[in-house]
Amino acid sequence: MLNQTDLTPSSFTLNGIPGLEDMHVWISFPFCSMYVVAVVGNCGLLYLICYEDSLHRPMYYFLAMLSLTDLVMCSSTIPKSLSIFWFHLKKINFDDCLVQMFFIHTFTVMESGVLMLMALDRYVAICYPLRYSTILTNPVIVKAGLATFLRAVLLIIPLIFITKQLPYCRGNIIHHTYCDQLSVAKLSCGNIKVNVIYGLMVALLIGGFDILCITVSYTMILRAVVSLSSADARQKAFGTCTAHICAIVFSYSPAFFCFFFNRFGSHTIPPSCHIIVANLYLLLPPTMNPIVYGVKTKQIRDCIIKIFSDSKDIKSHNI
């Protein structure tokens, strides 16, 4: 009889993208480029929101939460993926794998929650503009962000604990670029029904609740905007929601693909396709959100132009 210690591997081997091993170096370039854009863009947004007084408003505080979440989410996976592609550093310790799993799943849940909070923010701003600053005060924003984070942590910790207790005797090779919960659980020779059912419940509970809140918010927003008499007012109100709608599309589209693949499409879709989309799920929103908000949000554009204008004036003055 083997005890639990004997059935707990010291490390796993992340095998990258199966079937595309010869193309790992080429695949790494778009991944690396997107990661650099994500880090620079989100750090730039955080800097602007922190130091520009004109951006000290609820909408931008929620955007700062989204940027911070995006940074953690993509930084939990991409550096390790690049080390696999470039240097063949495929080993990852068992505990490190669980830590990576915790950060990935916690901050993907956090991302969904922040997008929901941003939808509620747009609802209050458009439907109750005169009470916007009194409803969404700084303490309310802090409590909402903290509640969203605690919701993610409290839902993911049991999943990590269940995965840690499983006996592993089906090898230690994970056909993925990061420690996905289901990919790790499949290496177990124990019963993983609890993992599958709990993971499914969390996905349906979080996704269902957040999407319902977003849908209701935008339904109320649409009703309020349509009732406006001025075409300019309608266009301006819709314009404030454009960037957020793009962020929702970038976040939920690959998430739906991964969800349905894991449950229904594992025998019809190549694993390499699933793993690439799974990486895009963690990389696409952090890359695109700063670009979309920088292009679509006038206040952020003005702040960027102001910074470049000031730096140009300083250089010309020094000359």
mmCIF file of N, CA and C in Angstrom, residues 74-193:
data_model
loop_
_atom_site.group_PDB
_atom_site.id
_atom_site.type_symbol
_atom_site.label_atom_id
_atom_site.label_comp_id
_atom_site.label_asym_id
_atom_site.label_seq_id
_atom_site.Cartn_x
_atom_site.Cartn_y
_atom_site.Cartn_z
ATOM 1 N N CYS A 74 -2.057 37.463 -16.927
ATOM 2 C CA CYS A 74 -1.141 37.066 -18.010
ATOM 3 C C CYS A 74 0.259 36.765 -17.479
ATOM 4 N N SER A 75 0.676 37.434 -16.402
ATOM 5 C CA SER A 75 2.011 37.183 -15.845
ATOM 6 C C SER A 75 2.085 35.849 -15.106
ATOM 7 N N SER A 76 0.932 35.255 -14.802
ATOM 8 C CA SER A 76 0.923 33.943 -14.154
ATOM 9 C C SER A 76 1.291 32.819 -15.114
ATOM 10 N N THR A 77 1.163 33.079 -16.418
ATOM 11 C CA THR A 77 1.347 31.990 -17.386
ATOM 12 C C THR A 77 2.402 32.271 -18.456
ATOM 13 N N ILE A 78 2.405 33.465 -19.029
ATOM 14 C CA ILE A 78 3.217 33.720 -20.222
ATOM 15 C C ILE A 78 4.719 33.579 -19.962
ATOM 16 N N PRO A 79 5.285 34.099 -18.864
ATOM 17 C CA PRO A 79 6.730 33.885 -18.656
ATOM 18 C C PRO A 79 7.121 32.403 -18.648
ATOM 19 N N LYS A 80 6.304 31.566 -18.014
ATOM 20 C CA LYS A 80 6.601 30.134 -18.004
ATOM 21 C C LYS A 80 6.442 29.539 -19.397
ATOM 22 N N SER A 81 5.408 29.965 -20.132
ATOM 23 C CA SER A 81 5.213 29.467 -21.501
ATOM 24 C C SER A 81 6.401 29.826 -22.379
ATOM 25 N N LEU A 82 6.897 31.053 -22.257
ATOM 26 C CA LEU A 82 8.043 31.475 -23.061
ATOM 27 C C LEU A 82 9.299 30.701 -22.684
ATOM 28 N N SER A 83 9.453 30.376 -21.408
ATOM 29 C CA SER A 83 10.618 29.577 -21.005
ATOM 30 C C SER A 83 10.546 28.164 -21.582
ATOM 31 N N ILE A 84 9.332 27.648 -21.768
ATOM 32 C CA ILE A 84 9.166 26.344 -22.424
ATOM 33 C C ILE A 84 9.519 26.447 -23.902
ATOM 34 N N PHE A 85 9.013 27.490 -24.562
ATOM 35 C CA PHE A 85 9.237 27.650 -26.000
ATOM 36 C C PHE A 85 10.702 27.921 -26.330
ATOM 37 N N TRP A 86 11.352 28.746 -25.522
ATOM 38 C CA TRP A 86 12.713 29.200 -25.848
ATOM 39 C C TRP A 86 13.814 28.311 -25.273
ATOM 40 N N PHE A 87 13.640 27.899 -24.005
ATOM 41 C CA PHE A 87 14.736 27.230 -23.293
ATOM 42 C C PHE A 87 14.403 25.794 -22.891
ATOM 43 N N HIS A 88 13.225 25.304 -23.272
ATOM 44 C CA HIS A 88 12.796 23.942 -22.946
ATOM 45 C C HIS A 88 12.813 23.687 -21.437
ATOM 46 N N LEU A 89 12.497 24.715 -20.650
ATOM 47 C CA LEU A 89 12.410 24.569 -19.191
ATOM 48 C C LEU A 89 10.991 24.123 -18.841
ATOM 49 N N LYS A 90 10.771 22.831 -18.962
ATOM 50 C CA LYS A 90 9.418 22.294 -18.856
ATOM 51 C C LYS A 90 9.035 21.859 -17.444
ATOM 52 N N LYS A 91 9.996 21.718 -16.569
ATOM 53 C CA LYS A 91 9.715 21.248 -15.215
ATOM 54 C C LYS A 91 9.040 22.343 -14.390
ATOM 55 N N ILE A 92 8.084 21.923 -13.562
ATOM 56 C CA ILE A 92 7.475 22.828 -12.591
ATOM 57 C C ILE A 92 7.165 22.012 -11.339
ATOM 58 N N ASN A 93 7.575 22.518 -10.184
ATOM 59 C CA ASN A 93 7.333 21.807 -8.930
ATOM 60 C C ASN A 93 5.836 21.667 -8.667
ATOM 61 N N PHE A 94 5.488 20.634 -7.941
ATOM 62 C CA PHE A 94 4.079 20.357 -7.656
ATOM 63 C C PHE A 94 3.420 21.546 -6.966
ATOM 64 N N ASP A 95 4.071 22.073 -5.923
ATOM 65 C CA ASP A 95 3.490 23.209 -5.195
ATOM 66 C C ASP A 95 3.436 24.457 -6.071
ATOM 67 N N ASP A 96 4.472 24.662 -6.882
ATOM 68 C CA ASP A 96 4.462 25.812 -7.797
ATOM 69 C C ASP A 96 3.322 25.695 -8.803
ATOM 70 N N CYS A 97 3.059 24.478 -9.215
ATOM 71 C CA CYS A 97 1.958 24.233 -10.150
ATOM 72 C C CYS A 97 0.625 24.615 -9.511
ATOM 73 N N LEU A 98 0.452 24.252 -8.252
ATOM 74 C CA LEU A 98 -0.786 24.604 -7.543
ATOM 75 C C LEU A 98 -0.905 26.106 -7.351
ATOM 76 N N VAL A 99 0.219 26.760 -7.068
ATOM 77 C CA VAL A 99 0.199 28.228 -6.913
ATOM 78 C C VAL A 99 -0.189 28.893 -8.228
ATOM 79 N N GLN A 100 0.414 28.426 -9.329
ATOM 80 C CA GLN A 100 0.063 28.963 -10.639
ATOM 81 C C GLN A 100 -1.420 28.735 -10.936
ATOM 82 N N MET A 101 -1.909 27.555 -10.624
ATOM 83 C CA MET A 101 -3.312 27.225 -10.836
ATOM 84 C C MET A 101 -4.215 28.175 -10.039
ATOM 85 N N PHE A 102 -3.825 28.447 -8.795
ATOM 86 C CA PHE A 102 -4.610 29.352 -7.948
ATOM 87 C C PHE A 102 -4.685 30.748 -8.557
ATOM 88 N N PHE A 103 -3.550 31.284 -8.983
ATOM 89 C CA PHE A 103 -3.540 32.633 -9.556
ATOM 90 C C PHE A 103 -4.331 32.695 -10.860
ATOM 91 N N ILE A 104 -4.186 31.678 -11.698
ATOM 92 C CA ILE A 104 -4.897 31.684 -12.982
ATOM 93 C C ILE A 104 -6.400 31.709 -12.758
ATOM 94 N N HIS A 105 -6.893 30.770 -11.975
ATOM 95 C CA HIS A 105 -8.340 30.643 -11.812
ATOM 96 C C HIS A 105 -8.917 31.757 -10.940
ATOM 97 N N THR A 106 -8.171 32.203 -9.940
ATOM 98 C CA THR A 106 -8.661 33.300 -9.102
ATOM 99 C C THR A 106 -8.831 34.576 -9.912
ATOM 100 N N PHE A 107 -7.853 34.887 -10.736
ATOM 101 C CA PHE A 107 -7.916 36.167 -11.445
ATOM 102 C C PHE A 107 -8.746 36.098 -12.724
ATOM 103 N N THR A 108 -9.027 34.899 -13.236
ATOM 104 C CA THR A 108 -10.020 34.825 -14.306
ATOM 105 C C THR A 108 -11.420 35.058 -13.730
ATOM 106 N N VAL A 109 -11.677 34.518 -12.543
ATOM 107 C CA VAL A 109 -12.942 34.809 -11.858
ATOM 108 C C VAL A 109 -13.014 36.297 -11.501
ATOM 109 N N MET A 110 -11.894 36.847 -11.046
ATOM 110 C CA MET A 110 -11.829 38.281 -10.709
ATOM 111 C C MET A 110 -12.108 39.134 -11.948
ATOM 112 N N GLU A 111 -11.573 38.753 -13.091
ATOM 113 C CA GLU A 111 -11.792 39.488 -14.335
ATOM 114 C C GLU A 111 -13.280 39.574 -14.665
ATOM 115 N N SER A 112 -13.973 38.452 -14.544
ATOM 116 C CA SER A 112 -15.406 38.431 -14.806
ATOM 117 C C SER A 112 -16.146 39.349 -13.836
ATOM 118 N N GLY A 113 -15.748 39.307 -12.574
ATOM 119 C CA GLY A 113 -16.391 40.156 -11.568
ATOM 120 C C GLY A 113 -16.172 41.635 -11.820
ATOM 121 N N VAL A 114 -14.965 42.003 -12.213
ATOM 122 C CA VAL A 114 -14.673 43.415 -12.481
ATOM 123 C C VAL A 114 -15.452 43.907 -13.698
ATOM 124 N N LEU A 115 -15.558 43.078 -14.733
ATOM 125 C CA LEU A 115 -16.373 43.453 -15.900
ATOM 126 C C LEU A 115 -17.825 43.672 -15.505
ATOM 127 N N MET A 116 -18.327 42.866 -14.578
ATOM 128 C CA MET A 116 -19.685 43.049 -14.070
ATOM 129 C C MET A 116 -19.812 44.363 -13.310
ATOM 130 N N LEU A 117 -18.808 44.683 -12.469
ATOM 131 C CA LEU A 117 -18.825 45.953 -11.736
ATOM 132 C C LEU A 117 -18.783 47.141 -12.694
ATOM 133 N N MET A 118 -18.020 47.014 -13.770
ATOM 134 C CA MET A 118 -17.937 48.100 -14.749
ATOM 135 C C MET A 118 -19.262 48.297 -15.478
ATOM 136 N N ALA A 119 -20.006 47.197 -15.702
ATOM 137 C CA ALA A 119 -21.336 47.320 -16.308
ATOM 138 C C ALA A 119 -22.285 48.053 -15.359
ATOM 139 N N LEU A 120 -22.207 47.724 -14.071
ATOM 140 C CA LEU A 120 -23.033 48.427 -13.089
ATOM 141 C C LEU A 120 -22.648 49.905 -13.007
ATOM 142 N N ASP A 121 -21.368 50.187 -13.123
ATOM 143 C CA ASP A 121 -20.903 51.575 -13.131
ATOM 144 C C ASP A 121 -21.508 52.353 -14.299
ATOM 145 N N ARG A 122 -21.513 51.758 -15.500
ATOM 146 C CA ARG A 122 -22.116 52.420 -16.672
ATOM 147 C C ARG A 122 -23.627 52.592 -16.483
ATOM 148 N N TYR A 123 -24.268 51.625 -15.840
ATOM 149 C CA TYR A 123 -25.701 51.727 -15.583
ATOM 150 C C TYR A 123 -26.009 52.926 -14.682
ATOM 151 N N VAL A 124 -25.247 53.055 -13.591
ATOM 152 C CA VAL A 124 -25.471 54.177 -12.669
ATOM 153 C C VAL A 124 -25.151 55.502 -13.353
ATOM 154 N N ALA A 125 -24.058 55.547 -14.134
ATOM 155 C CA ALA A 125 -23.640 56.798 -14.785
ATOM 156 C C ALA A 125 -24.668 57.284 -15.792
ATOM 157 N N ILE A 126 -25.321 56.364 -16.518
ATOM 158 C CA ILE A 126 -26.248 56.754 -17.582
ATOM 159 C C ILE A 126 -27.678 56.902 -17.061
ATOM 160 N N CYS A 127 -28.085 56.027 -16.167
ATOM 161 C CA CYS A 127 -29.466 56.060 -15.680
ATOM 162 C C CYS A 127 -29.654 56.989 -14.483
ATOM 163 N N TYR A 128 -28.601 57.218 -13.711
ATOM 164 C CA TYR A 128 -28.693 58.117 -12.545
ATOM 165 C C TYR A 128 -27.504 59.084 -12.544
ATOM 166 N N PRO A 129 -27.371 59.909 -13.578
ATOM 167 C CA PRO A 129 -26.170 60.759 -13.692
ATOM 168 C C PRO A 129 -26.007 61.761 -12.560
ATOM 169 N N LEU A 130 -27.123 62.281 -12.037
ATOM 170 C CA LEU A 130 -27.029 63.294 -10.968
ATOM 171 C C LEU A 130 -26.628 62.673 -9.634
ATOM 172 N N ARG A 131 -26.835 61.383 -9.476
ATOM 173 C CA ARG A 131 -26.496 60.711 -8.211
ATOM 174 C C ARG A 131 -25.261 59.822 -8.355
ATOM 175 N N TYR A 132 -24.587 59.924 -9.503
ATOM 176 C CA TYR A 132 -23.458 59.039 -9.809
ATOM 177 C C TYR A 132 -22.372 59.117 -8.745
ATOM 178 N N SER A 133 -21.951 60.332 -8.418
ATOM 179 C CA SER A 133 -20.843 60.501 -7.474
ATOM 180 C C SER A 133 -21.250 60.197 -6.038
ATOM 181 N N THR A 134 -22.549 60.282 -5.731
ATOM 182 C CA THR A 134 -22.988 59.984 -4.363
ATOM 183 C C THR A 134 -23.253 58.492 -4.163
ATOM 184 N N ILE A 135 -23.597 57.779 -5.254
ATOM 185 C CA ILE A 135 -23.816 56.331 -5.159
ATOM 186 C C ILE A 135 -22.483 55.592 -5.153
ATOM 187 N N LEU A 136 -21.632 55.908 -6.125
ATOM 188 C CA LEU A 136 -20.338 55.223 -6.241
ATOM 189 C C LEU A 136 -19.248 56.066 -5.576
ATOM 190 N N THR A 137 -19.277 56.081 -4.258
ATOM 191 C CA THR A 137 -18.235 56.774 -3.500
ATOM 192 C C THR A 137 -17.002 55.885 -3.407
ATOM 193 N N ASN A 138 -15.889 56.463 -2.979
ATOM 194 C CA ASN A 138 -14.647 55.681 -2.867
ATOM 195 C C ASN A 138 -14.787 54.474 -1.932
ATOM 196 N N PRO A 139 -15.419 54.624 -0.740
ATOM 197 C CA PRO A 139 -15.592 53.433 0.111
ATOM 198 C C PRO A 139 -16.419 52.330 -0.558
ATOM 199 N N VAL A 140 -17.449 52.713 -1.319
ATOM 200 C CA VAL A 140 -18.277 51.720 -2.014
ATOM 201 C C VAL A 140 -17.435 50.987 -3.069
ATOM 202 N N ILE A 141 -16.608 51.725 -3.791
ATOM 203 C CA ILE A 141 -15.765 51.117 -4.830
ATOM 204 C C ILE A 141 -14.766 50.139 -4.209
ATOM 205 N N VAL A 142 -14.148 50.547 -3.081
ATOM 206 C CA VAL A 142 -13.187 49.675 -2.400
ATOM 207 C C VAL A 142 -13.868 48.401 -1.914
ATOM 208 N N LYS A 143 -15.060 48.551 -1.320
ATOM 209 C CA LYS A 143 -15.791 47.377 -0.812
ATOM 210 C C LYS A 143 -16.199 46.448 -1.959
ATOM 211 N N ALA A 144 -16.630 47.035 -3.075
ATOM 212 C CA ALA A 144 -17.028 46.217 -4.231
ATOM 213 C C ALA A 144 -15.834 45.441 -4.791
ATOM 214 N N GLY A 145 -14.681 46.118 -4.905
ATOM 215 C CA GLY A 145 -13.475 45.444 -5.398
ATOM 216 C C GLY A 145 -13.009 44.349 -4.456
ATOM 217 N N LEU A 146 -13.052 44.636 -3.146
ATOM 218 C CA LEU A 146 -12.628 43.641 -2.157
ATOM 219 C C LEU A 146 -13.568 42.437 -2.154
ATOM 220 N N ALA A 147 -14.873 42.699 -2.262
ATOM 221 C CA ALA A 147 -15.848 41.599 -2.300
ATOM 222 C C ALA A 147 -15.648 40.729 -3.534
ATOM 223 N N THR A 148 -15.340 41.343 -4.661
ATOM 224 C CA THR A 148 -15.093 40.591 -5.890
ATOM 225 C C THR A 148 -13.857 39.716 -5.758
ATOM 226 N N PHE A 149 -12.813 40.264 -5.127
ATOM 227 C CA PHE A 149 -11.585 39.490 -4.926
ATOM 228 C C PHE A 149 -11.817 38.336 -3.959
ATOM 229 N N LEU A 150 -12.500 38.598 -2.839
ATOM 230 C CA LEU A 150 -12.757 37.544 -1.855
ATOM 231 C C LEU A 150 -13.657 36.458 -2.439
ATOM 232 N N ARG A 151 -14.625 36.849 -3.269
ATOM 233 C CA ARG A 151 -15.475 35.861 -3.934
ATOM 234 C C ARG A 151 -14.624 34.894 -4.758
ATOM 235 N N ALA A 152 -13.674 35.441 -5.509
ATOM 236 C CA ALA A 152 -12.812 34.600 -6.345
ATOM 237 C C ALA A 152 -11.948 33.682 -5.489
ATOM 238 N N VAL A 153 -11.338 34.226 -4.444
ATOM 239 C CA VAL A 153 -10.443 33.431 -3.591
ATOM 240 C C VAL A 153 -11.199 32.305 -2.895
ATOM 241 N N LEU A 154 -12.352 32.636 -2.326
ATOM 242 C CA LEU A 154 -13.111 31.645 -1.560
ATOM 243 C C LEU A 154 -13.670 30.535 -2.449
ATOM 244 N N LEU A 155 -13.926 30.831 -3.712
ATOM 245 C CA LEU A 155 -14.422 29.803 -4.621
ATOM 246 C C LEU A 155 -13.308 28.920 -5.181
ATOM 247 N N ILE A 156 -12.104 29.474 -5.329
ATOM 248 C CA ILE A 156 -11.008 28.726 -5.961
ATOM 249 C C ILE A 156 -10.194 27.914 -4.954
ATOM 250 N N ILE A 157 -10.062 28.378 -3.720
ATOM 251 C CA ILE A 157 -9.266 27.647 -2.720
ATOM 252 C C ILE A 157 -9.739 26.197 -2.551
ATOM 253 N N PRO A 158 -11.053 25.924 -2.432
ATOM 254 C CA PRO A 158 -11.462 24.507 -2.329
ATOM 255 C C PRO A 158 -11.047 23.682 -3.536
ATOM 256 N N LEU A 159 -11.080 24.263 -4.720
ATOM 257 C CA LEU A 159 -10.681 23.543 -5.930
ATOM 258 C C LEU A 159 -9.206 23.167 -5.874
ATOM 259 N N ILE A 160 -8.375 24.087 -5.410
ATOM 260 C CA ILE A 160 -6.938 23.806 -5.276
ATOM 261 C C ILE A 160 -6.710 22.728 -4.217
ATOM 262 N N PHE A 161 -7.434 22.820 -3.119
ATOM 263 C CA PHE A 161 -7.288 21.836 -2.042
ATOM 264 C C PHE A 161 -7.692 20.445 -2.518
ATOM 265 N N ILE A 162 -8.807 20.350 -3.250
ATOM 266 C CA ILE A 162 -9.262 19.049 -3.780
ATOM 267 C C ILE A 162 -8.222 18.472 -4.734
ATOM 268 N N THR A 163 -7.665 19.324 -5.602
ATOM 269 C CA THR A 163 -6.652 18.865 -6.567
ATOM 270 C C THR A 163 -5.392 18.389 -5.862
ATOM 271 N N LYS A 164 -5.014 19.067 -4.780
ATOM 272 C CA LYS A 164 -3.803 18.688 -4.035
ATOM 273 C C LYS A 164 -3.960 17.318 -3.384
ATOM 274 N N GLN A 165 -5.177 16.954 -2.981
ATOM 275 C CA GLN A 165 -5.402 15.692 -2.268
ATOM 276 C C GLN A 165 -5.481 14.474 -3.188
ATOM 277 N N LEU A 166 -5.544 14.706 -4.495
ATOM 278 C CA LEU A 166 -5.684 13.582 -5.422
ATOM 279 C C LEU A 166 -4.409 12.736 -5.470
ATOM 280 N N PRO A 167 -4.556 11.426 -5.658
ATOM 281 C CA PRO A 167 -3.374 10.570 -5.891
ATOM 282 C C PRO A 167 -2.992 10.614 -7.374
ATOM 283 N N TYR A 168 -1.697 10.760 -7.654
ATOM 284 C CA TYR A 168 -1.239 10.901 -9.047
ATOM 285 C C TYR A 168 -0.359 9.703 -9.404
ATOM 286 N N CYS A 169 -0.848 8.891 -10.354
ATOM 287 C CA CYS A 169 -0.065 7.725 -10.769
ATOM 288 C C CYS A 169 -0.197 7.485 -12.272
ATOM 289 N N ARG A 170 -0.558 8.508 -13.029
ATOM 290 C CA ARG A 170 -0.660 8.386 -14.486
ATOM 291 C C ARG A 170 0.401 9.226 -15.189
ATOM 292 N N GLY A 171 1.569 9.249 -14.598
ATOM 293 C CA GLY A 171 2.644 10.040 -15.181
ATOM 294 C C GLY A 171 2.625 11.464 -14.657
ATOM 295 N N ASN A 172 3.563 12.251 -15.133
ATOM 296 C CA ASN A 172 3.645 13.638 -14.678
ATOM 297 C C ASN A 172 3.773 14.619 -15.841
ATOM 298 N N ILE A 173 3.350 14.206 -17.040
ATOM 299 C CA ILE A 173 3.445 15.070 -18.211
ATOM 300 C C ILE A 173 2.097 15.737 -18.459
ATOM 301 N N ILE A 174 2.083 17.057 -18.398
ATOM 302 C CA ILE A 174 0.876 17.834 -18.663
ATOM 303 C C ILE A 174 0.977 18.387 -20.078
ATOM 304 N N HIS A 175 0.042 18.028 -20.922
ATOM 305 C CA HIS A 175 0.057 18.500 -22.307
ATOM 306 C C HIS A 175 -0.585 19.890 -22.376
ATOM 307 N N HIS A 176 0.156 20.840 -21.857
ATOM 308 C CA HIS A 176 -0.335 22.225 -21.795
ATOM 309 C C HIS A 176 0.866 23.125 -21.549
ATOM 310 N N THR A 177 0.632 24.441 -21.649
ATOM 311 C CA THR A 177 1.707 25.399 -21.372
ATOM 312 C C THR A 177 1.652 25.925 -19.943
ATOM 313 N N TYR A 178 0.569 25.606 -19.233
ATOM 314 C CA TYR A 178 0.447 26.018 -17.829
ATOM 315 C C TYR A 178 -0.392 24.988 -17.077
ATOM 316 N N CYS A 179 -0.448 25.130 -15.765
ATOM 317 C CA CYS A 179 -1.142 24.158 -14.924
ATOM 318 C C CYS A 179 -2.634 24.465 -14.864
ATOM 319 N N ASP A 180 -3.339 24.001 -15.853
ATOM 320 C CA ASP A 180 -4.789 24.094 -15.850
ATOM 321 C C ASP A 180 -5.348 23.021 -14.916
ATOM 322 N N GLN A 181 -6.376 23.364 -14.170
ATOM 323 C CA GLN A 181 -6.903 22.460 -13.147
ATOM 324 C C GLN A 181 -7.325 21.115 -13.720
ATOM 325 N N LEU A 182 -8.050 21.135 -14.817
ATOM 326 C CA LEU A 182 -8.555 19.889 -15.391
ATOM 327 C C LEU A 182 -7.417 19.058 -15.992
ATOM 328 N N SER A 183 -6.428 19.719 -16.599
ATOM 329 C CA SER A 183 -5.291 18.996 -17.176
ATOM 330 C C SER A 183 -4.482 18.287 -16.100
ATOM 331 N N VAL A 184 -4.340 18.931 -14.936
ATOM 332 C CA VAL A 184 -3.619 18.314 -13.823
ATOM 333 C C VAL A 184 -4.430 17.160 -13.240
ATOM 334 N N ALA A 185 -5.731 17.383 -13.053
ATOM 335 C CA ALA A 185 -6.581 16.350 -12.446
ATOM 336 C C ALA A 185 -6.628 15.082 -13.287
ATOM 337 N N LYS A 186 -6.496 15.208 -14.598
ATOM 338 C CA LYS A 186 -6.554 14.038 -15.474
ATOM 339 C C LYS A 186 -5.362 13.097 -15.274
ATOM 340 N N LEU A 187 -4.309 13.573 -14.612
ATOM 341 C CA LEU A 187 -3.169 12.717 -14.315
ATOM 342 C C LEU A 187 -3.405 11.865 -13.072
ATOM 343 N N SER A 188 -4.505 12.106 -12.397
ATOM 344 C CA SER A 188 -4.790 11.364 -11.174
ATOM 345 C C SER A 188 -5.408 10.006 -11.492
ATOM 346 N N CYS A 189 -5.101 9.036 -10.637
ATOM 347 C CA CYS A 189 -5.734 7.722 -10.761
ATOM 348 C C CYS A 189 -6.904 7.599 -9.801
ATOM 349 N N GLY A 190 -7.240 8.700 -9.124
ATOM 350 C CA GLY A 190 -8.389 8.712 -8.228
ATOM 351 C C GLY A 190 -9.632 9.190 -8.945
ATOM 352 N N ASN A 191 -10.690 9.388 -8.167
ATOM 353 C CA ASN A 191 -11.967 9.842 -8.699
ATOM 354 C C ASN A 191 -11.943 11.368 -8.801
ATOM 355 N N ILE A 192 -12.060 11.874 -10.025
ATOM 356 C CA ILE A 192 -11.999 13.332 -10.216
ATOM 357 C C ILE A 192 -13.381 13.934 -10.480
ATOM 358 N N LYS A 193 -14.436 13.181 -10.175
ATOM 359 C CA LYS A 193 -15.781 13.710 -10.400
ATOM 360 C C LYS A 193 -16.032 14.975 -9.590
#
